[in-house]
Short mmCIF file of C-alpha atoms and ligand atoms in Angstrom, two decimals:
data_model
loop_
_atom_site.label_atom_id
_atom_site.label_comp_id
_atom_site.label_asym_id
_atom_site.label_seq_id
_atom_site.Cartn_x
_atom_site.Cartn_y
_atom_site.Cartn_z
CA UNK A 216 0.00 0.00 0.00
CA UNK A 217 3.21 2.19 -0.24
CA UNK A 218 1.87 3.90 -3.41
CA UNK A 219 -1.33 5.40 -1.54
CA UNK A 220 1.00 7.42 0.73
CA UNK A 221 3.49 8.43 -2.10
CA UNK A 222 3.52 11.52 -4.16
CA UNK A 223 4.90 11.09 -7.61
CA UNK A 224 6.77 14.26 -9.00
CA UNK A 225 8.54 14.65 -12.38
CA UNK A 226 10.48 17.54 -13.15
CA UNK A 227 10.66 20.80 -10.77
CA UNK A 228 8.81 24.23 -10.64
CA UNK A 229 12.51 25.51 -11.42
CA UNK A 230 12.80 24.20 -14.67
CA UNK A 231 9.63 25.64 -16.13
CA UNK A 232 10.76 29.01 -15.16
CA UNK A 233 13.55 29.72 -17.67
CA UNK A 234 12.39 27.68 -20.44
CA UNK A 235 12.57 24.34 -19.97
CA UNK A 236 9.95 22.93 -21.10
CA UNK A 237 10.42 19.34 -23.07
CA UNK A 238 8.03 17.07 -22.12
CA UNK A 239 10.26 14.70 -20.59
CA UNK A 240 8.14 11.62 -19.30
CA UNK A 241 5.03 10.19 -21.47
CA UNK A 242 1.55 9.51 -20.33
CA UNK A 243 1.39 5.89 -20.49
CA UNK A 244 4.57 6.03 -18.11
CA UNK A 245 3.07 8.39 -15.96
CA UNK A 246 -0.09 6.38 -15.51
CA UNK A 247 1.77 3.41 -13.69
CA UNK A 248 2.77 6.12 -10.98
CA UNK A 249 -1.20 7.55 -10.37
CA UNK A 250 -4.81 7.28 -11.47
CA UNK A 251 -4.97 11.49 -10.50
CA UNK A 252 -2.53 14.25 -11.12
CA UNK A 253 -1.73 17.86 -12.72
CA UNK A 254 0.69 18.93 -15.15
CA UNK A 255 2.02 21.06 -17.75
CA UNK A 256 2.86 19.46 -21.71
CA UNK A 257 5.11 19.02 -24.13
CA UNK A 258 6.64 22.39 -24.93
CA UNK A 259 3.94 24.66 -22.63
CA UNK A 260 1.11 22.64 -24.90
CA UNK A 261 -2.14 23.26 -22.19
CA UNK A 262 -2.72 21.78 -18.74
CA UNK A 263 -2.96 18.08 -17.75
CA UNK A 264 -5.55 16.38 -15.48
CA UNK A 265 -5.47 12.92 -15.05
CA UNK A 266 -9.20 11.93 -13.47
CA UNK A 267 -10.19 8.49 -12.27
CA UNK A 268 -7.38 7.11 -14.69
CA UNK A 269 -8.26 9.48 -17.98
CA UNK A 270 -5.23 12.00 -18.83
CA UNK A 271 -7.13 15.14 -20.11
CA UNK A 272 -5.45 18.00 -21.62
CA UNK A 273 -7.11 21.41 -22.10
CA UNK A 274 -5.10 23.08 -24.76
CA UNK A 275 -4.14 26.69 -25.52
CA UNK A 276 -7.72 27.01 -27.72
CA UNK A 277 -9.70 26.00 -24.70
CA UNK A 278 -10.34 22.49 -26.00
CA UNK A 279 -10.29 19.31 -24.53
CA UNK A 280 -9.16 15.61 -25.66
CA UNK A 281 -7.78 13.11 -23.79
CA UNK A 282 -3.88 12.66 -24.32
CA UNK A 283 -2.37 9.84 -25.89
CA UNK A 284 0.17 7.81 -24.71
CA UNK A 285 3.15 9.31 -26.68
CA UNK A 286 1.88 12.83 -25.29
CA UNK A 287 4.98 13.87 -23.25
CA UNK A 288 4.89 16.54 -19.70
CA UNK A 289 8.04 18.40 -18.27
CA UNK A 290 6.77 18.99 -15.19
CA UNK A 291 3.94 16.91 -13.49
CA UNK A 292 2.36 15.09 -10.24
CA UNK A 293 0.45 12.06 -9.93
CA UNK A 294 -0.68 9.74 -7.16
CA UNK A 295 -3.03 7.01 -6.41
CA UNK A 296 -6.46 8.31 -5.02
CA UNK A 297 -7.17 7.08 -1.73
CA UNK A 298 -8.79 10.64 -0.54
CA UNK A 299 -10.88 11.07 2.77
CA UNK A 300 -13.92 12.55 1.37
CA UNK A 301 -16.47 14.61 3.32
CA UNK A 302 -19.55 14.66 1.48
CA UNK A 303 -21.79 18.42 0.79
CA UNK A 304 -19.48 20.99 1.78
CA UNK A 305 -19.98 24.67 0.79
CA UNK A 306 -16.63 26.78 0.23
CA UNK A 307 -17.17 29.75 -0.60
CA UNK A 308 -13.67 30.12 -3.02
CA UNK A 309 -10.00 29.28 -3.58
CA UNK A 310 -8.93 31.00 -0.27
CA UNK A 311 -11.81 29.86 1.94
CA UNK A 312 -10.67 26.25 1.25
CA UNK A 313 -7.52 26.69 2.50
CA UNK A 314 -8.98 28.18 5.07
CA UNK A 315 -10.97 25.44 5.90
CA UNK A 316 -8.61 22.86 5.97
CA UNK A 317 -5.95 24.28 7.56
CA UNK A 318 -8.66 25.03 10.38
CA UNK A 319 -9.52 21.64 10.74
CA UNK A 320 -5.87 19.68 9.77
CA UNK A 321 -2.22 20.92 10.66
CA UNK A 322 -1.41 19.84 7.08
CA UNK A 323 0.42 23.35 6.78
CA UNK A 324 3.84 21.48 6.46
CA UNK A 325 3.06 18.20 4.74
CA UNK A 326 2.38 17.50 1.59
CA UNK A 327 -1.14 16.39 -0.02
CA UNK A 328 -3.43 16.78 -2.51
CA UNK A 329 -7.42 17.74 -2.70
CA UNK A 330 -10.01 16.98 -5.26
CA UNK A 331 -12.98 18.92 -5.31
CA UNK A 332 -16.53 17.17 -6.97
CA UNK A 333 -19.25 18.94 -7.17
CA UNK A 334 -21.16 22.28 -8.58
CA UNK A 335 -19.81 25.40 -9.07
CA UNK A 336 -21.16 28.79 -9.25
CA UNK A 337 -18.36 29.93 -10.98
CA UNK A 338 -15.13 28.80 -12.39
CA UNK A 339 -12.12 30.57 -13.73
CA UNK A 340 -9.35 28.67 -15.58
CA UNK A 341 -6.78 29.39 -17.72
CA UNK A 342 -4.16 27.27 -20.40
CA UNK A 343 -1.32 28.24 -22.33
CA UNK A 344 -0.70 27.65 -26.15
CA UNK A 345 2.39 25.74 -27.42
CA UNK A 346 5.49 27.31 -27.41
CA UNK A 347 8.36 26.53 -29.66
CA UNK A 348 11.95 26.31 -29.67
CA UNK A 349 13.90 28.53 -28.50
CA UNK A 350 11.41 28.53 -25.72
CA UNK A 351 10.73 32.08 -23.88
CA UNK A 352 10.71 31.88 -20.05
CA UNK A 353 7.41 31.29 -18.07
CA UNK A 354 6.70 34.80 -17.58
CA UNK A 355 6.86 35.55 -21.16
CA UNK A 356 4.88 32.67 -22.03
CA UNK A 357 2.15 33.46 -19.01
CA UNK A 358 1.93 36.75 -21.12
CA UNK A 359 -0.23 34.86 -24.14
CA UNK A 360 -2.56 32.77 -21.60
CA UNK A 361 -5.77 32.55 -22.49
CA UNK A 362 -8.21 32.57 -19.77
CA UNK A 363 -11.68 30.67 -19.79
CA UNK A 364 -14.99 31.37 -17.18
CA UNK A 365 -18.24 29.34 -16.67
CA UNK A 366 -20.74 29.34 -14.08
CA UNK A 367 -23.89 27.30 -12.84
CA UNK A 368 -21.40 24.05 -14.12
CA UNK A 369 -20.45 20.93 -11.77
CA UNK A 370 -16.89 19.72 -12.29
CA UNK A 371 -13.74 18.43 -10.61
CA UNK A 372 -10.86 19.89 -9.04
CA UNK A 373 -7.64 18.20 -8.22
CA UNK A 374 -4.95 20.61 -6.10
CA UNK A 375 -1.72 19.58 -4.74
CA UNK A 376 -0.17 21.55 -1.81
CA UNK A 377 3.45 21.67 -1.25
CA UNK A 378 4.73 24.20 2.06
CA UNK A 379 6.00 27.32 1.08
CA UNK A 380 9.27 26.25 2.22
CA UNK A 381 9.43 24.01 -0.89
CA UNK A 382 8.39 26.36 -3.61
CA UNK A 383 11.26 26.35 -5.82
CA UNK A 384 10.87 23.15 -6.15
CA UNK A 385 7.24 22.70 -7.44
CA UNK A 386 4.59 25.78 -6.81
CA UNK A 387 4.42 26.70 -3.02
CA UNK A 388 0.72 26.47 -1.50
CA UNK A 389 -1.92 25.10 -3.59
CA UNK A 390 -1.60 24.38 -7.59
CA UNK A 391 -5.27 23.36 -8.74
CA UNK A 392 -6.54 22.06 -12.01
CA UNK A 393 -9.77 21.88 -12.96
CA UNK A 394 -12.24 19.79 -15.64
CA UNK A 395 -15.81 20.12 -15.99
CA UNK A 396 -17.98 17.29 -16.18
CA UNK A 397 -19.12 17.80 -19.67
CA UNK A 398 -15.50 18.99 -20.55
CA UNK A 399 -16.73 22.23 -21.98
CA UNK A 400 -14.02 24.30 -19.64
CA UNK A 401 -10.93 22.93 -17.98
CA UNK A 402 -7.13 24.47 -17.41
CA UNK A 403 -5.20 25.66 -14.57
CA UNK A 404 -7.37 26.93 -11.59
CA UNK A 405 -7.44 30.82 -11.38
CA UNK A 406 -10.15 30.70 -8.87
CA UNK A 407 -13.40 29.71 -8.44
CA UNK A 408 -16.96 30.77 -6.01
CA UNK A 409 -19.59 28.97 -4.62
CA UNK A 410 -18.48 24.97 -4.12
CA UNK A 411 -21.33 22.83 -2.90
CA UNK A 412 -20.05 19.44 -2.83
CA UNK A 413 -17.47 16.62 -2.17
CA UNK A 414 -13.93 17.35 -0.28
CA UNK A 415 -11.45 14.93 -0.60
CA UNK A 416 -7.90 15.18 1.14
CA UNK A 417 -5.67 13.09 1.05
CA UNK A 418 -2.01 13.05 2.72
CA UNK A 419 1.32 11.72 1.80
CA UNK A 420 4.16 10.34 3.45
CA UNK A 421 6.57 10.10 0.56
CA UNK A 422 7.52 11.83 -2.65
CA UNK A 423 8.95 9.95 -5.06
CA UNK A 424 11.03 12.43 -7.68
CA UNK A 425 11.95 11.87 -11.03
CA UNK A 426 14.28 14.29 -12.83
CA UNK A 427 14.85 14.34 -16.74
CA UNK A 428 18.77 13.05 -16.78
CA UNK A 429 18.28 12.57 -20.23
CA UNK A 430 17.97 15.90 -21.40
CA UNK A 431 20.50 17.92 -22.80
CA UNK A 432 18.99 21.66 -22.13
CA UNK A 433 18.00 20.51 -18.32
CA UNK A 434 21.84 19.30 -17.99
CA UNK A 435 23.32 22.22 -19.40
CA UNK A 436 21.22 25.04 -17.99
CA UNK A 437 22.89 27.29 -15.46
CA UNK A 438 19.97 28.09 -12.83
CA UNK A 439 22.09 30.76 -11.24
CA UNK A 440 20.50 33.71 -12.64
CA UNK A 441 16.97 32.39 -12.79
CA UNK A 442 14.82 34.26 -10.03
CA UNK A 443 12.66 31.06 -9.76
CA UNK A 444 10.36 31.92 -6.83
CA UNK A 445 9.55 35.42 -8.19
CA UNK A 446 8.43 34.00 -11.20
CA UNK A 447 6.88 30.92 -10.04
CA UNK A 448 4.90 33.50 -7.87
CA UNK A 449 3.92 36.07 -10.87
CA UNK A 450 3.06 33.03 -13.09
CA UNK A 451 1.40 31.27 -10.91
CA UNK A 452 -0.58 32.38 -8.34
CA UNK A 453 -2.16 36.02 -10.01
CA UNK A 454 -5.46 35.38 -10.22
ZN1 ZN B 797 -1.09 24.55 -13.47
#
């Protein structure tokens, strides 16, 4: 049961920041370390969500197919679900349910993931268009987001939270994704209002991290000059 309790990274936050952004593991690899995750793709090509086992990836566009197997990520988590749900639970938005569990949990140093099921009044997501070679940083990229919003719609979020303490490493606090149920709208979580539904947390004992020895750019790249919190901060977290 080691793999319920184990938190599946590949690639850092730090690598996005100046560029690097080769997808670096594949899906069908991926899958055989978690049935639910978040991600980036293959060059900055939209957000990942892996749900109940089903990789989806919400592209630049704003539309959503399922990624094949030879669809690669640079920087991506995954686990096995094993979440302690509480059932019909208002939040009122992103900040309340932090609120809310660090109220009830002293989780504020641990790693662990949430996942969100149920309606929405409103949703606010965003996704990033493919970039190609030679790759701009992250803030440059952020710059041609596109942003997506929905209300009245019931969908899933999955959010990993990793202490502050570790944020160069993967995005400090919470980093949410989000899918609708009919797919219509899905990305990177901006924020959201009005949750009336299923809260599932789950915690994690391990993290298991995989970095991309194979590749040329991450081996070479000098990380001195990189201010990798700022900009993990700036791209991440303005909502
Ligand atoms: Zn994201």
């Amino acid at each position: 049961m080691t793999s319920k309790i184990t938190l599946f990274q590949h690639g850092t936050g730090a690598m996005i920041v100046p560029g690097l952004f080769d997808g670096t593991i594949d899906i069908q690899e991926l899958l055989t370390h978690g049935d639910t995750g978040i991600g980036s793709g293959d060059g900055l090509d939209g957000e990942s969500i892996i749900n109940n086992g089903t990789p989806l990836l919400i592209r630049g566009d704003g539309s959503v197919t399922i990624a094949d197997d030879h669809f690669t990520v640079p920087f991506v988590n995954a686990h096995f679900a094993a979440y302690s749900t509480i059932n019909n639970i208002q939040i009122n938005d992103f900040q309340s349910l932090g609120n809310y569990i660090f109220k009830h949990h002293q989780y504020q140093n641990i790693l662990f993931s949430v996942k969100l099921h149920g309606q929405f009044e409103w949703v606010k997501t965003r996704s990033v268009f493919k970039q190609s070679k030679p790759y701009p940083s992250l803030v440059a990229t952020a710059k041609s987001e596109k942003r997506f919003e929905s209300q009245h719609l019931s969908g899933t979020v999955i959010a990993y939270y990793y202490p502050d303490a570790f944020s160069k490493f993967a995005v400090g606090g919470f980093h949410a994704h989000f899918i609708s149920d009919d797919q219509s709208i899905g990305g990177h979580l901006m924020n959201f209002s009005g949750f009336n539904g299923d809260l599932g947390i789950q915690k994690f004992k391990k993290l298991d991290l995989e970095l991309p020895i194979d590749n040329a750019d991450y081996l070479n790249h000098d990380f001195k000059n990189d201010d990798i919190e700022a900009a993990i901060n700036q791209a991440e977290r303005e909502s």
